[in-house]
Coordinates of C-alpha atoms and ligand atoms in Angstrom, one line a residue:
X1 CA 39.2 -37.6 45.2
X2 CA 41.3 -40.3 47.0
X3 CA 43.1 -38.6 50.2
X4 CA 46.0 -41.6 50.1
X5 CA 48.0 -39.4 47.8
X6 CA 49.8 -35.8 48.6
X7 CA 48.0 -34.7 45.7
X8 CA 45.1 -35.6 42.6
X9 CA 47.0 -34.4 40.2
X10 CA 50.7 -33.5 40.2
X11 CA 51.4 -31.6 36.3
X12 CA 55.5 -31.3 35.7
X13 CA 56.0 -28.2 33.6
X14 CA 54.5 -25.0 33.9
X15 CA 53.9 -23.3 30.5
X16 CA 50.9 -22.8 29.1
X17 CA 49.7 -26.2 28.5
X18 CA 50.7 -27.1 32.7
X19 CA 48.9 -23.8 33.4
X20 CA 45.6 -24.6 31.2
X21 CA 45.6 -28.6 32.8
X22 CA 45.8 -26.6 36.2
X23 CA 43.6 -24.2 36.0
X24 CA 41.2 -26.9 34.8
X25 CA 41.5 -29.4 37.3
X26 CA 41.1 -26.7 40.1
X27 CA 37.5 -25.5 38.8
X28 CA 36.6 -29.4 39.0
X29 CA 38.2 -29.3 42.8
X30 CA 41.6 -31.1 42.0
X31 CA 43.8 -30.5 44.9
X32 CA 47.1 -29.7 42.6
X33 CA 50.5 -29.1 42.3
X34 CA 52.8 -27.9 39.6
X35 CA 56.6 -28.4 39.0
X36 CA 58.7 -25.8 37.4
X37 CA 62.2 -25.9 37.2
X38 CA 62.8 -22.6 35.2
X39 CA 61.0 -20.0 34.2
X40 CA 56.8 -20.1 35.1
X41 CA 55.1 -19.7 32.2
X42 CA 57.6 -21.8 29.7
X43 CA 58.4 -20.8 26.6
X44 CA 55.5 -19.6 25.3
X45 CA 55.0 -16.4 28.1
X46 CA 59.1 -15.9 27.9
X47 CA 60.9 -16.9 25.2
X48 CA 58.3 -17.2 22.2
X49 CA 54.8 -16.1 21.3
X50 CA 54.6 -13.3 24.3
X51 CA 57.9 -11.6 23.6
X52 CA 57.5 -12.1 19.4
X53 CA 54.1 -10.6 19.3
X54 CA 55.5 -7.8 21.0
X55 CA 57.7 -7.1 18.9
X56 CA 55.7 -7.8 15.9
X57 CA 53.2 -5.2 17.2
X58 CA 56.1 -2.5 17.4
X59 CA 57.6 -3.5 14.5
X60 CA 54.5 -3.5 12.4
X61 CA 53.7 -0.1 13.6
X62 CA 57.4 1.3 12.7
X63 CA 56.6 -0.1 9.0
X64 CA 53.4 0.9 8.5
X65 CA 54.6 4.5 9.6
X66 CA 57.1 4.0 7.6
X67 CA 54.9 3.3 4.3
X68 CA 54.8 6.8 3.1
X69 CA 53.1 5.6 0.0
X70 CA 50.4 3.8 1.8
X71 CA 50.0 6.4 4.1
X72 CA 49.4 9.1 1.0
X73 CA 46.8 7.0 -0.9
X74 CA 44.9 7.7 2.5
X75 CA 45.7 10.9 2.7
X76 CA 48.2 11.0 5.8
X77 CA 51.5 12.2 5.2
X78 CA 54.2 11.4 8.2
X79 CA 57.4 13.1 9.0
X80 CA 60.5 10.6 9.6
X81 CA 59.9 7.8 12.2
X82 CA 62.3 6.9 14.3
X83 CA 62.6 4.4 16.5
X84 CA 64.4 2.8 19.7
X85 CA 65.2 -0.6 19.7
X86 CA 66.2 -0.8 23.5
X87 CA 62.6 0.7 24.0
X88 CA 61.3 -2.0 21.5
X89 CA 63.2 -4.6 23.6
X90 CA 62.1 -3.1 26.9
X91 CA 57.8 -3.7 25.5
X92 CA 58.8 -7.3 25.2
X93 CA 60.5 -7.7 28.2
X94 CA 57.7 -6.0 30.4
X95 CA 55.1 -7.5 28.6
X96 CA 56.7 -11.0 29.7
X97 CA 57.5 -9.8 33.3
X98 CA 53.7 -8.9 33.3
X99 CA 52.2 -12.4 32.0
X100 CA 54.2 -14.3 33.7
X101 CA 53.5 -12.7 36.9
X102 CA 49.3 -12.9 36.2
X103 CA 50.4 -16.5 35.0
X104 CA 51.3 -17.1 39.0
X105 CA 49.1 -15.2 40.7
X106 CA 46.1 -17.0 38.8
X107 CA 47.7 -20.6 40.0
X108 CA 48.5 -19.3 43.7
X109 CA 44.8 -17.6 44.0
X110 CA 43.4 -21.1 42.8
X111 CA 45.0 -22.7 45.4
X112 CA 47.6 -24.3 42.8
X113 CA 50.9 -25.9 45.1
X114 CA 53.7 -24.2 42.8
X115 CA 57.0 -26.3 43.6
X116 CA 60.1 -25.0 41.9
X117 CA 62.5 -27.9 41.2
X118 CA 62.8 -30.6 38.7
X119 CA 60.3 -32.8 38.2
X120 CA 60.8 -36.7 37.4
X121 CA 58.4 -39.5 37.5
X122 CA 59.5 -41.7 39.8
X123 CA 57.5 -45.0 39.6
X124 CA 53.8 -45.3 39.3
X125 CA 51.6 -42.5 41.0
X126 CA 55.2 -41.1 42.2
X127 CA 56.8 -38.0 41.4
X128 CA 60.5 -36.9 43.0
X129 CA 61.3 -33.4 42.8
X130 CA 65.0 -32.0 43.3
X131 CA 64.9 -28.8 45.1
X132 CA 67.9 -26.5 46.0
X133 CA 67.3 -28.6 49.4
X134 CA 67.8 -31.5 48.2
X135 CA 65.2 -34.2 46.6
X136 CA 61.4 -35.4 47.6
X137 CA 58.7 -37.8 46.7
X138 CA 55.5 -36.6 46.2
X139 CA 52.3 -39.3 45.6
X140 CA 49.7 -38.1 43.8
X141 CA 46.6 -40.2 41.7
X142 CA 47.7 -38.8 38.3
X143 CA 50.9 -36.9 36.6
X144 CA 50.6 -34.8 33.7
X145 CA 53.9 -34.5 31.5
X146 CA 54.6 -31.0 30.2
X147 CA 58.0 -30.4 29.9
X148 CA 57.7 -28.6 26.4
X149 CA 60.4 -28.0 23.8
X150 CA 63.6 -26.6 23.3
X151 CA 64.7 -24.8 19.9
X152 CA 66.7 -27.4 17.4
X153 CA 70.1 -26.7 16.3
X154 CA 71.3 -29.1 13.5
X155 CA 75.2 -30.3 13.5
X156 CA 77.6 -28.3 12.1
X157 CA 75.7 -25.0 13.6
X158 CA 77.7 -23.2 16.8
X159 CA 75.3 -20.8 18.8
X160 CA 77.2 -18.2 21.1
X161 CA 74.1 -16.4 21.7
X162 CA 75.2 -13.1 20.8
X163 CA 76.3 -13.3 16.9
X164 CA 74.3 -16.8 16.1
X165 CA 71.1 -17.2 18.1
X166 CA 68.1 -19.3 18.1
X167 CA 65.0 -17.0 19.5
X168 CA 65.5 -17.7 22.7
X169 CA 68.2 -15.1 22.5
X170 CA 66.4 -13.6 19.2
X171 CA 63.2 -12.2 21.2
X172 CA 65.4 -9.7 23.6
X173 CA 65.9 -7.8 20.2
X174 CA 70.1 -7.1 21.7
X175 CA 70.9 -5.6 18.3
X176 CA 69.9 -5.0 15.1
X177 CA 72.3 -6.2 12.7
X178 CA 73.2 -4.9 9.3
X179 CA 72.8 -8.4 7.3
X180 CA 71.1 -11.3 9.1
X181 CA 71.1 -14.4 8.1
X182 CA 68.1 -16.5 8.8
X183 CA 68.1 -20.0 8.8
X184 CA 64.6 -21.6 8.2
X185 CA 61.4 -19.9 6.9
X186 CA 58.6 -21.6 9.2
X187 CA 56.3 -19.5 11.1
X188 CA 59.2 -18.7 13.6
X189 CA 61.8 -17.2 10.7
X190 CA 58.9 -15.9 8.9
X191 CA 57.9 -13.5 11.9
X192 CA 61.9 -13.2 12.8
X193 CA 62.3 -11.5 8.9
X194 CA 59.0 -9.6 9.4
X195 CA 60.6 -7.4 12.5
X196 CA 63.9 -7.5 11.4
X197 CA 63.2 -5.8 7.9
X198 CA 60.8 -3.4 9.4
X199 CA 63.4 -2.1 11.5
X200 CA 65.7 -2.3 8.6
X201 CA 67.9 -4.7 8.5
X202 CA 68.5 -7.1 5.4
X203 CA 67.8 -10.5 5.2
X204 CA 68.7 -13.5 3.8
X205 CA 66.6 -16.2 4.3
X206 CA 68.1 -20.0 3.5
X207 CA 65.4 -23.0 3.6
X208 CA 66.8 -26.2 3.0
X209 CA 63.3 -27.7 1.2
X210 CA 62.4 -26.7 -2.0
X211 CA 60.0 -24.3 -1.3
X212 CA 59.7 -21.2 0.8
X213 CA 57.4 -22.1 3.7
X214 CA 57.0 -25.5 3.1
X215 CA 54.3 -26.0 5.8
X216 CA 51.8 -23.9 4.6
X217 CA 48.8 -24.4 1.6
X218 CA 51.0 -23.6 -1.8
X219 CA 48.1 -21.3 -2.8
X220 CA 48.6 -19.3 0.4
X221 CA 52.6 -19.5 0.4
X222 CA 52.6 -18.2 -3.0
X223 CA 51.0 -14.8 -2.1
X224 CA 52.8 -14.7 1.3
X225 CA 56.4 -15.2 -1.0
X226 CA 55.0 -12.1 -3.3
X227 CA 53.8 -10.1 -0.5
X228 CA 56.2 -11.3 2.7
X229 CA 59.0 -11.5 1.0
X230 CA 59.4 -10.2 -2.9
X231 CA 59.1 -6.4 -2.0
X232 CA 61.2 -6.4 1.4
X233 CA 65.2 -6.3 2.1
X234 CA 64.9 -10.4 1.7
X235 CA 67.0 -12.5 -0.4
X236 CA 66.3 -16.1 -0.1
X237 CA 68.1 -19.7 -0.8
X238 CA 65.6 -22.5 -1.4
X239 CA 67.3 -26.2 -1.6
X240 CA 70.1 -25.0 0.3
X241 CA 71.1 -25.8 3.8
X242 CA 73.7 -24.5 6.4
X243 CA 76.3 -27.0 6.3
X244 CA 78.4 -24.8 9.0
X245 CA 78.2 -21.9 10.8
X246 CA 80.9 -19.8 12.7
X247 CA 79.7 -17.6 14.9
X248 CA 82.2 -14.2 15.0
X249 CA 82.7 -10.8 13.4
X250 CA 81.4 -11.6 10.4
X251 CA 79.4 -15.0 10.9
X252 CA 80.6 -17.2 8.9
X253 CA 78.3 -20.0 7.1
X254 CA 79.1 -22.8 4.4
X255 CA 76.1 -23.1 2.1
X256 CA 75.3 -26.9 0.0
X257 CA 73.4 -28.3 -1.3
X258 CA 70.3 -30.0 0.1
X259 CA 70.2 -32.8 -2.2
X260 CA 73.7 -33.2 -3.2
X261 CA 75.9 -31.9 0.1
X262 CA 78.0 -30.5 -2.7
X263 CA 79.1 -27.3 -1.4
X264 CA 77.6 -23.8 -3.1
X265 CA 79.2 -20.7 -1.4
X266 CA 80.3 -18.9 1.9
X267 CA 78.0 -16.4 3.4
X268 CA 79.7 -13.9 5.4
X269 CA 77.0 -11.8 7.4
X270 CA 76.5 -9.9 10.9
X271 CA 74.6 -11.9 12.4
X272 CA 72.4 -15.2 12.0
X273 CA 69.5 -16.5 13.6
X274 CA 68.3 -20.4 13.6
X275 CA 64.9 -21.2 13.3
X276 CA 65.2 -25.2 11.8
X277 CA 62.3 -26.2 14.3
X278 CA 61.9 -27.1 17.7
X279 CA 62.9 -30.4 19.6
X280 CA 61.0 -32.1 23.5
X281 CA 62.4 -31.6 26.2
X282 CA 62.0 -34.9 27.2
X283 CA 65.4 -35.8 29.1
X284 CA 65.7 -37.3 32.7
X285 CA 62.0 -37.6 33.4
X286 CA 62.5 -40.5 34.8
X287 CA 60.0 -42.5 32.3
X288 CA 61.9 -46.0 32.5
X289 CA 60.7 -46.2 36.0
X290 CA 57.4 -46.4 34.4
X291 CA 58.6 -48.4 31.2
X292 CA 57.9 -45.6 28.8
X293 CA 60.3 -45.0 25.8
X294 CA 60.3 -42.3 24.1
X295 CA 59.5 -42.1 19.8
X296 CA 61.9 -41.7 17.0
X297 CA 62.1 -38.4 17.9
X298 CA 61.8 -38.2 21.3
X299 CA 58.5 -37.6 21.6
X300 CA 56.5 -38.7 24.5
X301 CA 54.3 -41.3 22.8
X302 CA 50.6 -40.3 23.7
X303 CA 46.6 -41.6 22.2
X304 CA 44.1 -38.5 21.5
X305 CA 42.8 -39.1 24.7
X306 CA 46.3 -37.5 25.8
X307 CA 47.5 -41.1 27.4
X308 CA 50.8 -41.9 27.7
X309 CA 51.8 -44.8 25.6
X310 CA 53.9 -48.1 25.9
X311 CA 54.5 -50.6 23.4
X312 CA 51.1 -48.8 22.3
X313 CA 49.1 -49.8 25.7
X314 CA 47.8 -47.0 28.1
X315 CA 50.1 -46.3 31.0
X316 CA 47.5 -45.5 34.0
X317 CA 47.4 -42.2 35.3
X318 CA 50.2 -40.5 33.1
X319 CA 49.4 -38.1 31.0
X320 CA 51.6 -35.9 28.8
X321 CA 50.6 -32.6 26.8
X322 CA 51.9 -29.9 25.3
X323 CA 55.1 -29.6 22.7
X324 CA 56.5 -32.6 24.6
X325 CA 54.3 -35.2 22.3
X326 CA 54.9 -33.6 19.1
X327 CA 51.3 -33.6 18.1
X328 CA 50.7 -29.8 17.8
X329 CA 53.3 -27.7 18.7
X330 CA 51.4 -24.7 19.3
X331 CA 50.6 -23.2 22.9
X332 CA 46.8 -23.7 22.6
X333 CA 47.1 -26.9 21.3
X334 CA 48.9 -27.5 24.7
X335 CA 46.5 -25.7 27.0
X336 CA 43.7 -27.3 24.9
X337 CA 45.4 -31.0 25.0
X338 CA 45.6 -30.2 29.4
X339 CA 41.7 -29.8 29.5
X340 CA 41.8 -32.7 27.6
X341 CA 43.7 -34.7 29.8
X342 CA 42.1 -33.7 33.2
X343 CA 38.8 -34.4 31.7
X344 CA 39.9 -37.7 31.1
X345 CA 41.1 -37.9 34.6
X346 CA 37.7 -37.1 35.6
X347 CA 36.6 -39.8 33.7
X348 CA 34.8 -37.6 30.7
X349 CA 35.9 -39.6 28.0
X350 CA 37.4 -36.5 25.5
X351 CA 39.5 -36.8 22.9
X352 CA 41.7 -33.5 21.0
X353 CA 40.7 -32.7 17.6
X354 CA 43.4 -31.2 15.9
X355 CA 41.9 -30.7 12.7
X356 CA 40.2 -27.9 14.4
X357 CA 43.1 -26.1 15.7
X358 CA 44.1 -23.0 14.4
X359 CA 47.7 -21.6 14.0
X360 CA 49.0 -18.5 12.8
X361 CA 51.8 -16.7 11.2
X362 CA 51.8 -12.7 13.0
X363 CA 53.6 -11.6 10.1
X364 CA 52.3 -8.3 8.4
X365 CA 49.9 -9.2 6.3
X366 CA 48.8 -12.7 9.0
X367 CA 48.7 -16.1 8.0
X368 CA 46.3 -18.2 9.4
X369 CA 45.0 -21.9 9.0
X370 CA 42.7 -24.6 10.2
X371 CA 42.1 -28.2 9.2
X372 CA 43.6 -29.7 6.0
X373 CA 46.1 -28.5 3.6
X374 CA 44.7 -28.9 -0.2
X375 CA 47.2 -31.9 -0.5
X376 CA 46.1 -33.5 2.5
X377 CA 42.7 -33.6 1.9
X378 CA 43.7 -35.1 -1.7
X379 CA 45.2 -37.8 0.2
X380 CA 42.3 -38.2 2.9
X381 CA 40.2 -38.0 -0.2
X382 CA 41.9 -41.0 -2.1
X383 CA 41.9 -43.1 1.1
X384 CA 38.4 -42.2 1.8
X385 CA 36.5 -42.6 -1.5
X386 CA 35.4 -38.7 -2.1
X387 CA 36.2 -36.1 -4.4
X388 CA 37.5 -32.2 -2.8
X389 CA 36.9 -29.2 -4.3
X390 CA 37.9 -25.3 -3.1
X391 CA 36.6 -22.3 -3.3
X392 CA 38.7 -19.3 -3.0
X393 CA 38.3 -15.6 -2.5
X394 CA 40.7 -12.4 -2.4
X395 CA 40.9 -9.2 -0.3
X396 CA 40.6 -6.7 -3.4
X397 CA 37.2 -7.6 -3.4
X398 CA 36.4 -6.7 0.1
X399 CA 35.2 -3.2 0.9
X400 CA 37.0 -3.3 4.4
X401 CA 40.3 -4.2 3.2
X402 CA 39.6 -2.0 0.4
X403 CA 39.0 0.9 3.1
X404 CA 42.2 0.3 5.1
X405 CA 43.8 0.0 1.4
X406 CA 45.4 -3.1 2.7
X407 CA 43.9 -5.3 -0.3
X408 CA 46.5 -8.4 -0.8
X409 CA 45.4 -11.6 0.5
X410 CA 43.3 -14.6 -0.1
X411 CA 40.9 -17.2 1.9
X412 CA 41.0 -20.4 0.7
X413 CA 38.1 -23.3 1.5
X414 CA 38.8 -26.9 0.9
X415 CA 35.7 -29.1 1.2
X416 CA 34.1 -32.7 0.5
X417 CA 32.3 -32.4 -3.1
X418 CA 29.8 -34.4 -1.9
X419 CA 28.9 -33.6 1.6
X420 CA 30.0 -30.0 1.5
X421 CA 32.3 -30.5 4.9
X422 CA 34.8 -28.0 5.5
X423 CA 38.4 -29.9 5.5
X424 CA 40.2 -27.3 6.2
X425 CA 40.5 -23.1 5.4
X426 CA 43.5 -20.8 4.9
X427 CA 43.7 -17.4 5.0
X428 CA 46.6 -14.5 4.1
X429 CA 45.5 -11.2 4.6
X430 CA 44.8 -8.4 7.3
X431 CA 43.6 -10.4 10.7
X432 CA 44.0 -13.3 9.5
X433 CA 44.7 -14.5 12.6
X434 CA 41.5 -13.2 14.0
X435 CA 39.2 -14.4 11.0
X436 CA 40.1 -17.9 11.3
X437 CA 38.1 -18.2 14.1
X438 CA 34.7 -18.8 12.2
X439 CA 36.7 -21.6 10.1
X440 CA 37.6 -23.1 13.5
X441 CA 34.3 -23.5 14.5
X442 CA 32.7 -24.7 11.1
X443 CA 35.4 -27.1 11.1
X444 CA 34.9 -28.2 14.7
X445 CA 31.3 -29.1 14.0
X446 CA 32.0 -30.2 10.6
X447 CA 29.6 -28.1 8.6
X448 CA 29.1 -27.6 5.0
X449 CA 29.7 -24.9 2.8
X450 CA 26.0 -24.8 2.4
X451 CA 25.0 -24.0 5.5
X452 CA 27.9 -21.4 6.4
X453 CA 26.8 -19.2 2.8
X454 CA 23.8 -18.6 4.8
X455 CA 25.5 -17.2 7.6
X456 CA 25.1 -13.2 7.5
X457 CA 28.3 -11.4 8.0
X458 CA 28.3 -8.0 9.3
X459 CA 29.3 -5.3 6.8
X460 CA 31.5 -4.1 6.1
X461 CA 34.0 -6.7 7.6
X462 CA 36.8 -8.4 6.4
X463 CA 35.2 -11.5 7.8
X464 CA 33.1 -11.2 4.6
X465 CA 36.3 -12.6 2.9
X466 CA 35.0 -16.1 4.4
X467 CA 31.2 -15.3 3.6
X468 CA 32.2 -14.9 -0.1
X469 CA 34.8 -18.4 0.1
X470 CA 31.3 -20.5 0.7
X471 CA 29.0 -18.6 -1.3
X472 CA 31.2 -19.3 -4.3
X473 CA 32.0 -22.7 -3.3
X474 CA 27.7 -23.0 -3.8
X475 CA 27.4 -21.4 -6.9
X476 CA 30.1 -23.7 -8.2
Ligands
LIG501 C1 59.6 -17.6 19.0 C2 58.4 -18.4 19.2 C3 57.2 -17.9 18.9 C4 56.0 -18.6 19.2 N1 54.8 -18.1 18.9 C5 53.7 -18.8 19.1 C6 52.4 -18.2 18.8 O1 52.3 -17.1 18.4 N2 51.3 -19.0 19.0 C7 51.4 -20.3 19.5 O2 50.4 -20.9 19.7 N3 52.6 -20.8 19.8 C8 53.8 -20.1 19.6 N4 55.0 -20.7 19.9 C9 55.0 -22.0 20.4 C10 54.7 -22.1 21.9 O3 55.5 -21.3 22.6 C11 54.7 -23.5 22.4 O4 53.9 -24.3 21.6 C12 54.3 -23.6 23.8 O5 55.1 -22.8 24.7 C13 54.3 -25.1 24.3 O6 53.8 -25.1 25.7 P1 54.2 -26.3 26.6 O7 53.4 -26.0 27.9 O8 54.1 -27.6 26.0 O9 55.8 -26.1 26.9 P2 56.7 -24.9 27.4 O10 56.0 -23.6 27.2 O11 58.0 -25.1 26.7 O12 56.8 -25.1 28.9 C14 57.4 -26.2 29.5 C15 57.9 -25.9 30.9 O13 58.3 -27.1 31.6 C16 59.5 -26.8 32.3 N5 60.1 -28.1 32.5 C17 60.6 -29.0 31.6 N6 61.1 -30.1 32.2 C18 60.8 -30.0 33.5 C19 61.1 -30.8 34.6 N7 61.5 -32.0 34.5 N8 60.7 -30.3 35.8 C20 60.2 -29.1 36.0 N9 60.0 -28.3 35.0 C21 60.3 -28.7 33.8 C22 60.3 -25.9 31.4 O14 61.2 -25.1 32.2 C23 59.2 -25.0 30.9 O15 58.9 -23.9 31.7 C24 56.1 -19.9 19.7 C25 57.4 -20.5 20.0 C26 58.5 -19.7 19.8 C27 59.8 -20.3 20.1

């Protein structure tokens, strides 16, 4: 490319979605440079799913050890199982220290420029970066945006870290208190109350919409609630939100009312962790020197094609990806929006298609989803002119899950009635996370139930959940 600029591409914020756009534009011969002001790797490789996973997998294996009953109807029988939570703490911690170190040796060995500082745009094609020697302008022919997201902590909530904590502080696992409040039961609390209960502490969880899980399919958050939460140390407040919290020796917090603010009761507990959602970090990045305002919500404002936006026109050569625009807050979703983008910079004309992006839940049983929810294809439906219908199948009918005696959960298929296209596919059960894979794909290249019943499945494999979802949605 063009040699009248330090660099092609210049990418501010190195988590995962600044690593995948780099990694990217180096195998197309980029000459590039990334900015990171904090820790390389972001949030995703420090401070969320890197760290949580960890701690899910040790946790998981404390409760399923723990499961003498389980462990009888397969004939295993386990003395008492003990556990170290500085040792649990320590796998997390190590685990980060080791991603995040192949996280920069894959950018330096690609010939990636890592500059630690801050990172602001600073006028078109112009990025300055304020080092601890002071501050520099750097040219380059495009900028990608990735400054993430920061955990959101609604008024009236005091963190101090140690006694109220968001999971930035939640993923070094410092204690294990008795009670725990949780506020929030999104993916985040969801996996938070998974750990926390397997190592034994009691939770209450308080969700100010009136459901539990309010982002998942109902179907699927109905067997989660019976299977996640019913049978564990978890009480839970639905329409109820944390009007105050105190943090101290006990926590204070002043329950209301969603609906009517009136005030409901005082919670006094050990400790409380806030998981109401994330918000961009999206301050001081100089966009006014390029006329860009942020949205409502402080979202950088981007097309599919991962643009930035003003006044809804394309801003040349900025780009932003990642948590930062608000589309996807997952980390693929990021690294999959920076391929995105630096194809575009190449000129290959690409655009995301979220409806094929999977998330998860890591909780034990895994949630897992791609595409539609039942009620937005309804909706997609009515503005669309077609009818949906699903097809669902369940875990007790599979021989694998009958095998491992792990037999609760359900895969759900919402598709077009007339075409057969897969809208979108949930799943709650054992690997979920893993089986959603196939839905990804099907979804991806929109295919119809009728060709994926004629898939053969290996057996026997849970994946045969899925096989079983289309061949009843046929013989319906
Ligand atoms: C507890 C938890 C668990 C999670 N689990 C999962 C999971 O299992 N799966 C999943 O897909 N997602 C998960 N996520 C979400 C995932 O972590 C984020 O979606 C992902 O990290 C977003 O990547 P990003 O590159 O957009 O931003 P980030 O990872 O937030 O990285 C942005 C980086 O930019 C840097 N930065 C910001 N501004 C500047 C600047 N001006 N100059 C220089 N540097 C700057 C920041 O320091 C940061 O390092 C989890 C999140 C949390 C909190």
């Amino acid at each position: 490319m063009s040699s009248e600029f330090d660099y092609d591409l210049v990418i501010i914020g190195a988590g995962v979605g600044g690593h995948g756009a780099a990694l990217h534009a180096v195998n197309y011969g980029l000459k590039t440079a990334i900015i990171e002001a904090a820790d390389m790797g972001g949030t995703c490789v420090n401070r969320g799913c890197i760290p949580s996973k960890a701690l899910l997998a040790a946790s998981g294996r404390v409760r399923e050890l723990r499961n003498a009953h389980h462990l009888k109807s397969l004939g295993i029988q386990v003395g008492n199982v003990e556990f170290d939570r500085q040792a649990i703490a320590n796998h997390a911690d190590n685990l980060v220290s080791k991603i995040q170190g192949d996280l920069t040796n894959s950018l330096k060995r690609l010939g990636v420029d890592i500059i630690r500082g801050w990172g602001k745009v600073a006028g078109t094609q112009k990025v300055s970066v304020t080092t601890d020697n002071g501050e520099k302008t750097i040219t380059a022919q495009d900028i990608i945006l990735c400054p993430g997201s920061v955990p959101f902590v609604p008024p009236g909530i005091e963190v101090d870290g140690k006694t109220v904590f968001t999971s930035d502080q939640g993923v070094k696992l410092e204690s294990l208190p008795q009670w725990i409040a949780i506020i929030g039961s999104g993916y985040i609390g969801l996996e938070f109350s998974d750990i926390y209960t397997a190592l034994g502490c009691e939770v209450t969880m308080i969700e100010a919409l009136d459901v539990l899980m309010p982002g998942f399919d109902r179907d699927i958050a109905k067997l989660a609630e019976r299977v996640l939460i019913a049978p564990r140390d978890i009480e839970t407040k639905v329409g109820i939100y944390a009007k105050r919290i105190i943090p101290g020796s006990p926590v204070v917090i002043e329950l209301a009312d969603f609906q009517t603010k009136e005030d409901i009761e005082v919670l006094e507990v050990d400790a409380c962790l806030v998981a109401t959602g994330r918000i961009p970090a999206t301050k001081n990045l100089g966009l006014d020197s390029v006329g860009v305002e942020l949205d409502k919500r402080n979202f950088i404002p981007v097309n599919d094609s991962m643009a930035v936006l003003s006044d809804g026109e394309v801003v040349p050569h900025l780009w932003a990806i990642g948590d930062a625009n608000g589309k996807m807050m997952l980390a693929h979703a990021a690294s999959g929006q920076g391929i995105v983008a630096v194809d575009n910079i190449l000129g290959k004309g690409k655009k995301v298609d979220y409806r094929s992006i999977p998330a998860a839940a890591f909780t034990h049983p895994e949630v897992s989803y791609v595409g539609l929810t039942e009620t937005a294809a309804q909706e997609l439906g009515l503005a669309e002119g077609f009818e949906i219908a699903t097809s669902k199948s369940y875990f007790k009918g599979n021989s694998k899950a009958l095998a491992e005696n792990e037999a609760d959960g359900i895969a759900k298929v919402i598709y077009r009635q007339d075409t057969g296209e897969v809208l979108g596919v949930h799943i709650f059960g054992l690997h979920a996370s893993d089986l959603i894979h196939e839905a990804s794909a099907a979804v991806a290249n929109r295919q119809s139930v009728q060709k994926l019943a004629h898939l053969v499945h290996a057996h026997p494999t849970l994946s045969e959940v899925l096989d079983e979802a289309y061949k009843r949605a046929i013989a319906s």
